[in-house]
Amino acid sequence: MPVLALLDGTLADPAHPLIRVDDLGVMRGDGIFETVLVVDGKPRELGPHFDRLVRSAAMLDLPEPSRADFDRATQAVLDNWTGGSEIALKWVYTRGVEGGDGTPTGFALGLEIAEKVKRQRASGISAVTLDRGFDADAAVRAPWLLLGAKTLSYAVNMAALREAERRGAEEVIFTTSDGSVLEGPTSTLIAVTGRTLRTPPATIGILPGTTQAALFRAAEREGWSVKTEPIQVPELSEADGIFLASSVRKITRVHTLDGVQLTDSTALHGELTRLYDSEY
Ligand code: PLP
């Protein structure tokens, strides 16, 4: 059963209407969100998620979200959760109603982890590369595109996933029009060669991932080399393994890219999962 809490800590029925139809989050996708993984009642990477919410708010010129408000709503969700051992905890923060006083609409919503995600964590995924339609300099040249903000405008990301399905794959790795690797529609790309982990830099127009950061922290502690640097598309199939990381999917192995089966990275996946889990 989903659990919904407002920023003042009161609970609301998730099956009943809450948002006004003229909320700009609904009308224009004008707002931001985060999804936090909670395991056995403990939220993971809470600080980095909140810092990213603040960063997204600044990019959209939204009022700075209050940590106390989101902590209160989060606690109310955790206190009232009766579902499984893991929760996908969403924080949503919109520009509020059109023509209103500018007060944002905010809430926290606890959801079960989808079965499909659990299956993919174990079995890995097939992915296709799709052109995101901008070059590697677009984020710096055109900040109004909000590349790298976690906005509610995810229609493009969802359309890309449907395109992947049409091509017989489950996931997408976005690329720039000049051949650099970006990220998945809801995940960070990590490429592994030997004992080196690589991920593209946020400046290229992607979201800095909290899961990737946690994995890199753990890996560095155990003597791996970690690099945040541009990755070109051909390097994906040359790597020992490529992975899509996000709070909810954790570290998911990509076994097939653009219809071609990649080197078996099952053992590497086990090692990365052990590293990631060692953080908690
Ligand atoms: N990139 C995008 C576009 C995302 O939507 C997400 C998460 O949903 C990520 C990367 C991964 O971020 P995190 O590991 O913090 O969940």
PDB file of C-alpha atoms and ligand atoms in Angstrom:
ATOM      1  CA  MET A   1       0.000   0.000   0.000  1.00  0.00           C
ATOM      2  CA  PRO A   2       1.560   3.377  -1.006  1.00  0.00           C
ATOM      3  CA  VAL A   3       2.027   5.896   1.825  1.00  0.00           C
ATOM      4  CA  LEU A   4       1.661   9.607   1.100  1.00  0.00           C
ATOM      5  CA  ALA A   5       2.758  12.413   3.439  1.00  0.00           C
ATOM      6  CA  LEU A   6       2.627  16.175   3.023  1.00  0.00           C
ATOM      7  CA  LEU A   7       5.456  18.504   3.988  1.00  0.00           C
ATOM      8  CA  ASP A   8       3.789  19.325   7.344  1.00  0.00           C
ATOM      9  CA  GLY A   9       4.012  15.620   8.191  1.00  0.00           C
ATOM     10  CA  THR A  10       0.295  14.858   7.827  1.00  0.00           C
ATOM     11  CA  LEU A  11      -0.741  11.743   5.939  1.00  0.00           C
ATOM     12  CA  ALA A  12      -3.045  11.812   2.929  1.00  0.00           C
ATOM     13  CA  ASP A  13      -4.850   9.023   1.118  1.00  0.00           C
ATOM     14  CA  PRO A  14      -2.807   8.271  -2.044  1.00  0.00           C
ATOM     15  CA  ALA A  15      -5.962   6.939  -3.721  1.00  0.00           C
ATOM     16  CA  HIS A  16      -7.685  10.331  -3.415  1.00  0.00           C
ATOM     17  CA  PRO A  17      -7.040  13.574  -5.379  1.00  0.00           C
ATOM     18  CA  LEU A  18      -4.410  15.858  -3.875  1.00  0.00           C
ATOM     19  CA  ILE A  19      -3.008  18.092  -6.610  1.00  0.00           C
ATOM     20  CA  ARG A  20      -5.073  20.922  -8.100  1.00  0.00           C
ATOM     21  CA  VAL A  21      -5.582  20.662 -11.841  1.00  0.00           C
ATOM     22  CA  ASP A  22      -3.927  24.078 -12.273  1.00  0.00           C
ATOM     23  CA  ASP A  23      -0.759  23.012 -10.448  1.00  0.00           C
ATOM     24  CA  LEU A  24       2.175  23.871 -12.724  1.00  0.00           C
ATOM     25  CA  GLY A  25       3.676  20.476 -11.992  1.00  0.00           C
ATOM     26  CA  VAL A  26       0.652  18.981 -13.766  1.00  0.00           C
ATOM     27  CA  MET A  27       0.150  21.676 -16.407  1.00  0.00           C
ATOM     28  CA  ARG A  28       3.772  22.079 -17.493  1.00  0.00           C
ATOM     29  CA  GLY A  29       5.839  19.423 -15.741  1.00  0.00           C
ATOM     30  CA  ASP A  30       7.318  22.421 -13.923  1.00  0.00           C
ATOM     31  CA  GLY A  31       8.816  20.934 -10.812  1.00  0.00           C
ATOM     32  CA  ILE A  32      11.471  18.557  -9.538  1.00  0.00           C
ATOM     33  CA  PHE A  33      11.701  15.207  -7.801  1.00  0.00           C
ATOM     34  CA  GLU A  34      13.969  12.650  -6.197  1.00  0.00           C
ATOM     35  CA  THR A  35      13.629   8.908  -5.648  1.00  0.00           C
ATOM     36  CA  VAL A  36      15.361   7.578  -2.537  1.00  0.00           C
ATOM     37  CA  LEU A  37      15.848   3.887  -1.813  1.00  0.00           C
ATOM     38  CA  VAL A  38      14.890   2.848   1.728  1.00  0.00           C
ATOM     39  CA  VAL A  39      16.085  -0.567   2.953  1.00  0.00           C
ATOM     40  CA  ASP A  40      14.889  -1.977   6.287  1.00  0.00           C
ATOM     41  CA  GLY A  41      13.634   1.462   7.300  1.00  0.00           C
ATOM     42  CA  LYS A  42      16.936   3.204   6.482  1.00  0.00           C
ATOM     43  CA  PRO A  43      17.017   5.736   3.622  1.00  0.00           C
ATOM     44  CA  ARG A  44      20.166   5.519   1.480  1.00  0.00           C
ATOM     45  CA  GLU A  45      22.120   8.614   0.398  1.00  0.00           C
ATOM     46  CA  LEU A  46      19.578  10.932   2.027  1.00  0.00           C
ATOM     47  CA  GLY A  47      22.003  13.894   2.172  1.00  0.00           C
ATOM     48  CA  PRO A  48      23.135  13.611  -1.479  1.00  0.00           C
ATOM     49  CA  HIS A  49      19.498  13.236  -2.610  1.00  0.00           C
ATOM     50  CA  PHE A  50      18.501  16.367  -0.704  1.00  0.00           C
ATOM     51  CA  ASP A  51      21.527  18.289  -2.009  1.00  0.00           C
ATOM     52  CA  ARG A  52      20.510  17.319  -5.550  1.00  0.00           C
ATOM     53  CA  LEU A  53      16.910  18.444  -4.875  1.00  0.00           C
ATOM     54  CA  VAL A  54      18.295  21.839  -3.794  1.00  0.00           C
ATOM     55  CA  ARG A  55      20.518  21.972  -6.905  1.00  0.00           C
ATOM     56  CA  SER A  56      17.568  21.154  -9.198  1.00  0.00           C
ATOM     57  CA  ALA A  57      15.433  23.793  -7.432  1.00  0.00           C
ATOM     58  CA  ALA A  58      18.149  26.408  -8.014  1.00  0.00           C
ATOM     59  CA  MET A  59      18.394  25.490 -11.708  1.00  0.00           C
ATOM     60  CA  LEU A  60      14.608  25.996 -12.057  1.00  0.00           C
ATOM     61  CA  ASP A  61      14.553  29.183  -9.905  1.00  0.00           C
ATOM     62  CA  LEU A  62      12.242  27.457  -7.421  1.00  0.00           C
ATOM     63  CA  PRO A  63      12.251  28.459  -3.730  1.00  0.00           C
ATOM     64  CA  GLU A  64      14.886  26.452  -1.839  1.00  0.00           C
ATOM     65  CA  PRO A  65      13.271  23.282  -0.444  1.00  0.00           C
ATOM     66  CA  SER A  66      13.359  22.946   3.348  1.00  0.00           C
ATOM     67  CA  ARG A  67      15.274  19.935   4.664  1.00  0.00           C
ATOM     68  CA  ALA A  68      13.093  19.948   7.807  1.00  0.00           C
ATOM     69  CA  ASP A  69       9.932  19.701   5.655  1.00  0.00           C
ATOM     70  CA  PHE A  70      11.217  16.744   3.611  1.00  0.00           C
ATOM     71  CA  ASP A  71      12.620  15.022   6.719  1.00  0.00           C
ATOM     72  CA  ARG A  72       9.206  15.359   8.395  1.00  0.00           C
ATOM     73  CA  ALA A  73       7.343  13.965   5.393  1.00  0.00           C
ATOM     74  CA  THR A  74       9.921  11.164   4.999  1.00  0.00           C
ATOM     75  CA  GLN A  75       9.600  10.167   8.657  1.00  0.00           C
ATOM     76  CA  ALA A  76       5.794  10.076   8.338  1.00  0.00           C
ATOM     77  CA  VAL A  77       6.102   7.705   5.349  1.00  0.00           C
ATOM     78  CA  LEU A  78       8.608   5.456   7.142  1.00  0.00           C
ATOM     79  CA  ASP A  79       6.523   5.379  10.349  1.00  0.00           C
ATOM     80  CA  ASN A  80       3.420   4.305   8.460  1.00  0.00           C
ATOM     81  CA  TRP A  81       4.919   1.874   5.928  1.00  0.00           C
ATOM     82  CA  THR A  82       3.498  -1.641   6.163  1.00  0.00           C
ATOM     83  CA  GLY A  83       4.873  -3.036   2.899  1.00  0.00           C
ATOM     84  CA  GLY A  84       8.073  -4.863   1.926  1.00  0.00           C
ATOM     85  CA  SER A  85      11.615  -4.346   3.227  1.00  0.00           C
ATOM     86  CA  GLU A  86      12.451  -1.862   0.442  1.00  0.00           C
ATOM     87  CA  ILE A  87      10.663   1.393  -0.395  1.00  0.00           C
ATOM     88  CA  ALA A  88      10.998   3.657  -3.428  1.00  0.00           C
ATOM     89  CA  LEU A  89      10.530   6.991  -1.648  1.00  0.00           C
ATOM     90  CA  LYS A  90       9.612   9.851  -3.995  1.00  0.00           C
ATOM     91  CA  TRP A  91       9.979  13.497  -3.107  1.00  0.00           C
ATOM     92  CA  VAL A  92       8.027  15.840  -5.377  1.00  0.00           C
ATOM     93  CA  TYR A  93       8.242  19.657  -5.379  1.00  0.00           C
ATOM     94  CA  THR A  94       6.366  21.705  -7.988  1.00  0.00           C
ATOM     95  CA  ARG A  95       6.050  25.428  -8.734  1.00  0.00           C
ATOM     96  CA  GLY A  96       2.557  25.357  -7.194  1.00  0.00           C
ATOM     97  CA  VAL A  97      -0.687  26.579  -8.716  1.00  0.00           C
ATOM     98  CA  GLU A  98      -0.800  28.841 -11.763  1.00  0.00           C
ATOM     99  CA  GLY A  99      -1.348  32.474 -10.715  1.00  0.00           C
ATOM    100  CA  GLY A 100      -0.966  31.552  -7.028  1.00  0.00           C
ATOM    101  CA  ASP A 101       1.359  33.051  -4.406  1.00  0.00           C
ATOM    102  CA  GLY A 102       4.305  30.940  -5.558  1.00  0.00           C
ATOM    103  CA  THR A 103       4.112  28.410  -2.716  1.00  0.00           C
ATOM    104  CA  PRO A 104       5.463  25.112  -4.051  1.00  0.00           C
ATOM    105  CA  THR A 105       3.458  21.911  -3.798  1.00  0.00           C
ATOM    106  CA  GLY A 106       5.457  19.198  -2.090  1.00  0.00           C
ATOM    107  CA  PHE A 107       4.977  15.688  -0.803  1.00  0.00           C
ATOM    108  CA  ALA A 108       6.704  12.385  -0.097  1.00  0.00           C
ATOM    109  CA  LEU A 109       5.298   9.136  -1.435  1.00  0.00           C
ATOM    110  CA  GLY A 110       6.440   5.651  -0.482  1.00  0.00           C
ATOM    111  CA  LEU A 111       5.975   2.935  -3.125  1.00  0.00           C
ATOM    112  CA  GLU A 112       6.837  -0.743  -3.459  1.00  0.00           C
ATOM    113  CA  ILE A 113       9.731  -1.568  -5.788  1.00  0.00           C
ATOM    114  CA  ALA A 114       8.318  -2.801  -9.112  1.00  0.00           C
ATOM    115  CA  GLU A 115       8.728  -6.537  -9.787  1.00  0.00           C
ATOM    116  CA  LYS A 116      10.278  -5.726 -13.167  1.00  0.00           C
ATOM    117  CA  VAL A 117      13.064  -3.749 -11.483  1.00  0.00           C
ATOM    118  CA  LYS A 118      13.769  -6.594  -9.048  1.00  0.00           C
ATOM    119  CA  ARG A 119      13.951  -9.043 -11.947  1.00  0.00           C
ATOM    120  CA  GLN A 120      16.322  -6.796 -13.889  1.00  0.00           C
ATOM    121  CA  ARG A 121      18.597  -6.352 -10.874  1.00  0.00           C
ATOM    122  CA  ALA A 122      19.178 -10.107 -10.985  1.00  0.00           C
ATOM    123  CA  SER A 123      19.096 -10.930 -14.695  1.00  0.00           C
ATOM    124  CA  GLY A 124      20.584  -7.786 -16.247  1.00  0.00           C
ATOM    125  CA  ILE A 125      19.166  -5.887 -19.203  1.00  0.00           C
ATOM    126  CA  SER A 126      19.500  -5.338 -22.913  1.00  0.00           C
ATOM    127  CA  ALA A 127      20.011  -1.717 -23.949  1.00  0.00           C
ATOM    128  CA  VAL A 128      20.134   0.383 -27.092  1.00  0.00           C
ATOM    129  CA  THR A 129      22.034   3.610 -27.668  1.00  0.00           C
ATOM    130  CA  LEU A 130      19.764   6.512 -28.665  1.00  0.00           C
ATOM    131  CA  ASP A 131      20.765  10.007 -29.762  1.00  0.00           C
ATOM    132  CA  ARG A 132      19.566  12.581 -27.219  1.00  0.00           C
ATOM    133  CA  GLY A 133      19.779  15.271 -29.895  1.00  0.00           C
ATOM    134  CA  PHE A 134      22.277  17.671 -28.327  1.00  0.00           C
ATOM    135  CA  ASP A 135      26.062  17.896 -28.371  1.00  0.00           C
ATOM    136  CA  ALA A 136      28.516  17.598 -25.479  1.00  0.00           C
ATOM    137  CA  ASP A 137      28.640  21.410 -24.975  1.00  0.00           C
ATOM    138  CA  ALA A 138      24.872  22.017 -24.884  1.00  0.00           C
ATOM    139  CA  ALA A 139      24.508  22.006 -21.085  1.00  0.00           C
ATOM    140  CA  VAL A 140      27.068  24.801 -20.691  1.00  0.00           C
ATOM    141  CA  ARG A 141      25.976  26.729 -23.803  1.00  0.00           C
ATOM    142  CA  ALA A 142      22.223  26.586 -23.090  1.00  0.00           C
ATOM    143  CA  PRO A 143      21.541  26.270 -19.330  1.00  0.00           C
ATOM    144  CA  TRP A 144      17.809  26.975 -19.903  1.00  0.00           C
ATOM    145  CA  LEU A 145      17.543  23.438 -21.316  1.00  0.00           C
ATOM    146  CA  LEU A 146      17.928  22.348 -17.667  1.00  0.00           C
ATOM    147  CA  LEU A 147      20.121  19.429 -18.669  1.00  0.00           C
ATOM    148  CA  GLY A 148      21.163  17.712 -15.465  1.00  0.00           C
ATOM    149  CA  ALA A 149      18.217  18.950 -13.378  1.00  0.00           C
ATOM    150  CA  LYS A 150      15.877  16.241 -12.088  1.00  0.00           C
ATOM    151  CA  THR A 151      12.695  17.838 -13.382  1.00  0.00           C
ATOM    152  CA  LEU A 152       9.210  16.355 -13.577  1.00  0.00           C
ATOM    153  CA  SER A 153       9.397  16.677 -17.389  1.00  0.00           C
ATOM    154  CA  TYR A 154      10.355  13.041 -18.046  1.00  0.00           C
ATOM    155  CA  ALA A 155       8.096  12.518 -21.084  1.00  0.00           C
ATOM    156  CA  VAL A 156      11.162  12.370 -23.379  1.00  0.00           C
ATOM    157  CA  ASN A 157      12.842   9.804 -21.105  1.00  0.00           C
ATOM    158  CA  MET A 158       9.712   7.644 -21.132  1.00  0.00           C
ATOM    159  CA  ALA A 159       9.357   7.968 -24.921  1.00  0.00           C
ATOM    160  CA  ALA A 160      12.952   6.740 -25.289  1.00  0.00           C
ATOM    161  CA  LEU A 161      12.123   3.659 -23.221  1.00  0.00           C
ATOM    162  CA  ARG A 162       9.183   2.915 -25.537  1.00  0.00           C
ATOM    163  CA  GLU A 163      11.541   3.289 -28.513  1.00  0.00           C
ATOM    164  CA  ALA A 164      13.896   0.774 -26.851  1.00  0.00           C
ATOM    165  CA  GLU A 165      10.974  -1.626 -26.494  1.00  0.00           C
ATOM    166  CA  ARG A 166      10.116  -1.206 -30.177  1.00  0.00           C
ATOM    167  CA  ARG A 167      13.732  -2.173 -30.915  1.00  0.00           C
ATOM    168  CA  GLY A 168      13.440  -5.271 -28.728  1.00  0.00           C
ATOM    169  CA  ALA A 169      15.459  -3.892 -25.783  1.00  0.00           C
ATOM    170  CA  GLU A 170      14.619  -2.941 -22.205  1.00  0.00           C
ATOM    171  CA  GLU A 171      16.778   0.110 -21.577  1.00  0.00           C
ATOM    172  CA  VAL A 172      18.405   3.091 -23.225  1.00  0.00           C
ATOM    173  CA  ILE A 173      21.865   4.629 -23.116  1.00  0.00           C
ATOM    174  CA  PHE A 174      21.524   8.196 -24.371  1.00  0.00           C
ATOM    175  CA  THR A 175      24.354   9.622 -26.468  1.00  0.00           C
ATOM    176  CA  THR A 176      25.175  13.148 -27.610  1.00  0.00           C
ATOM    177  CA  SER A 177      24.838  13.951 -31.308  1.00  0.00           C
ATOM    178  CA  ASP A 178      28.676  14.015 -31.432  1.00  0.00           C
ATOM    179  CA  GLY A 179      29.101  10.489 -30.066  1.00  0.00           C
ATOM    180  CA  SER A 180      29.643  10.873 -26.315  1.00  0.00           C
ATOM    181  CA  VAL A 181      27.875   8.622 -23.831  1.00  0.00           C
ATOM    182  CA  LEU A 182      25.384  10.399 -21.556  1.00  0.00           C
ATOM    183  CA  GLU A 183      23.190   8.325 -19.172  1.00  0.00           C
ATOM    184  CA  GLY A 184      20.090   6.160 -19.098  1.00  0.00           C
ATOM    185  CA  PRO A 185      16.623   7.804 -18.961  1.00  0.00           C
ATOM    186  CA  THR A 186      16.569   7.068 -15.211  1.00  0.00           C
ATOM    187  CA  SER A 187      20.107   5.852 -14.509  1.00  0.00           C
ATOM    188  CA  THR A 188      23.844   6.579 -14.597  1.00  0.00           C
ATOM    189  CA  LEU A 189      26.160   4.728 -16.989  1.00  0.00           C
ATOM    190  CA  ILE A 190      29.258   3.091 -15.515  1.00  0.00           C
ATOM    191  CA  ALA A 191      31.881   1.397 -17.722  1.00  0.00           C
ATOM    192  CA  VAL A 192      34.452  -0.945 -16.177  1.00  0.00           C
ATOM    193  CA  THR A 193      37.832  -1.944 -17.619  1.00  0.00           C
ATOM    194  CA  GLY A 194      40.200  -3.917 -15.400  1.00  0.00           C
ATOM    195  CA  ARG A 195      40.028  -2.281 -11.972  1.00  0.00           C
ATOM    196  CA  THR A 196      38.941   1.107 -13.329  1.00  0.00           C
ATOM    197  CA  LEU A 197      35.396   2.457 -13.063  1.00  0.00           C
ATOM    198  CA  ARG A 198      34.404   5.297 -15.405  1.00  0.00           C
ATOM    199  CA  THR A 199      31.338   7.504 -15.707  1.00  0.00           C
ATOM    200  CA  PRO A 200      30.693  10.611 -17.830  1.00  0.00           C
ATOM    201  CA  PRO A 201      30.944  14.043 -16.134  1.00  0.00           C
ATOM    202  CA  ALA A 202      27.759  15.890 -15.097  1.00  0.00           C
ATOM    203  CA  THR A 203      28.939  18.924 -17.130  1.00  0.00           C
ATOM    204  CA  ILE A 204      28.024  17.003 -20.291  1.00  0.00           C
ATOM    205  CA  GLY A 205      24.334  17.506 -19.398  1.00  0.00           C
ATOM    206  CA  ILE A 206      23.483  14.575 -17.136  1.00  0.00           C
ATOM    207  CA  LEU A 207      22.337  14.064 -13.579  1.00  0.00           C
ATOM    208  CA  PRO A 208      25.111  13.387 -11.051  1.00  0.00           C
ATOM    209  CA  GLY A 209      24.075   9.952  -9.680  1.00  0.00           C
ATOM    210  CA  THR A 210      23.984   9.250  -5.958  1.00  0.00           C
ATOM    211  CA  THR A 211      24.285   5.471  -6.524  1.00  0.00           C
ATOM    212  CA  GLN A 212      27.295   5.886  -8.808  1.00  0.00           C
ATOM    213  CA  ALA A 213      28.902   8.200  -6.235  1.00  0.00           C
ATOM    214  CA  ALA A 214      28.349   5.628  -3.462  1.00  0.00           C
ATOM    215  CA  LEU A 215      29.839   2.845  -5.603  1.00  0.00           C
ATOM    216  CA  PHE A 216      32.860   4.975  -6.554  1.00  0.00           C
ATOM    217  CA  ARG A 217      33.417   5.859  -2.872  1.00  0.00           C
ATOM    218  CA  ALA A 218      33.469   2.182  -1.892  1.00  0.00           C
ATOM    219  CA  ALA A 219      35.573   1.137  -4.889  1.00  0.00           C
ATOM    220  CA  GLU A 220      38.183   3.816  -4.282  1.00  0.00           C
ATOM    221  CA  ARG A 221      38.507   2.701  -0.664  1.00  0.00           C
ATOM    222  CA  GLU A 222      39.318  -0.812  -1.893  1.00  0.00           C
ATOM    223  CA  GLY A 223      41.978   0.396  -4.311  1.00  0.00           C
ATOM    224  CA  TRP A 224      40.028   0.630  -7.570  1.00  0.00           C
ATOM    225  CA  SER A 225      40.694   3.571  -9.816  1.00  0.00           C
ATOM    226  CA  VAL A 226      37.621   5.772 -10.472  1.00  0.00           C
ATOM    227  CA  LYS A 227      37.354   8.297 -13.270  1.00  0.00           C
ATOM    228  CA  THR A 228      34.730  10.866 -14.217  1.00  0.00           C
ATOM    229  CA  GLU A 229      35.512  11.606 -17.840  1.00  0.00           C
ATOM    230  CA  PRO A 230      33.909  11.597 -21.301  1.00  0.00           C
ATOM    231  CA  ILE A 231      33.271   8.130 -22.758  1.00  0.00           C
ATOM    232  CA  GLN A 232      32.864   7.604 -26.499  1.00  0.00           C
ATOM    233  CA  VAL A 233      30.210   5.182 -27.790  1.00  0.00           C
ATOM    234  CA  PRO A 234      32.652   2.543 -29.217  1.00  0.00           C
ATOM    235  CA  GLU A 235      34.263   2.248 -25.760  1.00  0.00           C
ATOM    236  CA  LEU A 236      31.047   0.729 -24.411  1.00  0.00           C
ATOM    237  CA  SER A 237      31.443  -2.547 -26.292  1.00  0.00           C
ATOM    238  CA  GLU A 238      35.198  -2.655 -25.565  1.00  0.00           C
ATOM    239  CA  ALA A 239      34.692  -2.474 -21.774  1.00  0.00           C
ATOM    240  CA  ASP A 240      34.781  -5.547 -19.494  1.00  0.00           C
ATOM    241  CA  GLY A 241      31.304  -4.556 -18.360  1.00  0.00           C
ATOM    242  CA  ILE A 242      28.791  -1.728 -18.550  1.00  0.00           C
ATOM    243  CA  PHE A 243      26.214  -1.041 -15.877  1.00  0.00           C
ATOM    244  CA  LEU A 244      23.220   1.221 -15.294  1.00  0.00           C
ATOM    245  CA  ALA A 245      23.022   2.495 -11.732  1.00  0.00           C
ATOM    246  CA  SER A 246      20.174   4.175  -9.885  1.00  0.00           C
ATOM    247  CA  SER A 247      18.772   4.250  -6.382  1.00  0.00           C
ATOM    248  CA  VAL A 248      15.965   1.844  -7.133  1.00  0.00           C
ATOM    249  CA  ARG A 249      17.711  -0.507  -9.590  1.00  0.00           C
ATOM    250  CA  LYS A 250      21.057  -0.393  -7.687  1.00  0.00           C
ATOM    251  CA  ILE A 251      23.798  -1.621 -10.084  1.00  0.00           C
ATOM    252  CA  THR A 252      22.222  -3.387 -13.068  1.00  0.00           C
ATOM    253  CA  ARG A 253      24.337  -5.245 -15.617  1.00  0.00           C
ATOM    254  CA  VAL A 254      23.909  -4.539 -19.342  1.00  0.00           C
ATOM    255  CA  HIS A 255      24.290  -7.903 -21.115  1.00  0.00           C
ATOM    256  CA  THR A 256      23.317  -6.834 -24.655  1.00  0.00           C
ATOM    257  CA  LEU A 257      23.991  -3.546 -26.441  1.00  0.00           C
ATOM    258  CA  ASP A 258      22.351  -2.595 -29.744  1.00  0.00           C
ATOM    259  CA  GLY A 259      21.472  -6.254 -30.336  1.00  0.00           C
ATOM    260  CA  VAL A 260      25.007  -7.559 -29.696  1.00  0.00           C
ATOM    261  CA  GLN A 261      25.737  -9.729 -26.670  1.00  0.00           C
ATOM    262  CA  LEU A 262      28.538  -8.237 -24.512  1.00  0.00           C
ATOM    263  CA  THR A 263      31.323 -10.064 -22.652  1.00  0.00           C
ATOM    264  CA  ASP A 264      29.828 -11.897 -19.682  1.00  0.00           C
ATOM    265  CA  SER A 265      30.100  -9.503 -16.732  1.00  0.00           C
ATOM    266  CA  THR A 266      28.200 -11.597 -14.186  1.00  0.00           C
ATOM    267  CA  ALA A 267      31.222 -11.958 -11.867  1.00  0.00           C
ATOM    268  CA  LEU A 268      32.040  -8.252 -12.188  1.00  0.00           C
ATOM    269  CA  HIS A 269      28.432  -7.435 -11.347  1.00  0.00           C
ATOM    270  CA  GLY A 270      28.754  -9.527  -8.176  1.00  0.00           C
ATOM    271  CA  GLU A 271      31.901  -7.624  -7.212  1.00  0.00           C
ATOM    272  CA  LEU A 272      30.339  -4.180  -7.829  1.00  0.00           C
ATOM    273  CA  THR A 273      27.216  -5.149  -5.909  1.00  0.00           C
ATOM    274  CA  ARG A 274      29.364  -6.260  -2.971  1.00  0.00           C
ATOM    275  CA  LEU A 275      31.213  -2.905  -3.074  1.00  0.00           C
ATOM    276  CA  TYR A 276      27.960  -0.919  -3.256  1.00  0.00           C
ATOM    277  CA  ASP A 277      26.374  -2.912  -0.411  1.00  0.00           C
ATOM    278  CA  SER A 278      29.477  -2.375   1.741  1.00  0.00           C
ATOM    279  CA  GLU A 279      28.480   1.293   1.995  1.00  0.00           C
ATOM    280  CA  TYR A 280      25.415   0.422   4.103  1.00  0.00           C
TER     281      TYR A 280
HETATM  282  N1  PLP B   1      20.128   9.895 -14.382  1.00  0.00           N
HETATM  283  C1  PLP B   1      18.801  10.129 -14.478  1.00  0.00           C
HETATM  284  C2  PLP B   1      18.281  10.861 -15.657  1.00  0.00           C
HETATM  285  C3  PLP B   1      17.941   9.699 -13.451  1.00  0.00           C
HETATM  286  O1  PLP B   1      16.629   9.947 -13.539  1.00  0.00           O
HETATM  287  C4  PLP B   1      18.473   8.984 -12.351  1.00  0.00           C
HETATM  288  C5  PLP B   1      17.617   8.503 -11.257  1.00  0.00           C
HETATM  289  O2  PLP B   1      16.443   8.362 -11.372  1.00  0.00           O
HETATM  290  C6  PLP B   1      19.846   8.741 -12.308  1.00  0.00           C
HETATM  291  C7  PLP B   1      20.653   9.224 -13.345  1.00  0.00           C
HETATM  292  C8  PLP B   1      20.463   7.965 -11.174  1.00  0.00           C
HETATM  293  O3  PLP B   1      20.491   8.719  -9.996  1.00  0.00           O
HETATM  294  P1  PLP B   1      20.499   8.058  -8.562  1.00  0.00           P
HETATM  295  O4  PLP B   1      21.596   7.049  -8.558  1.00  0.00           O
HETATM  296  O5  PLP B   1      20.790   9.196  -7.655  1.00  0.00           O
HETATM  297  O6  PLP B   1      19.163   7.435  -8.341  1.00  0.00           O
END
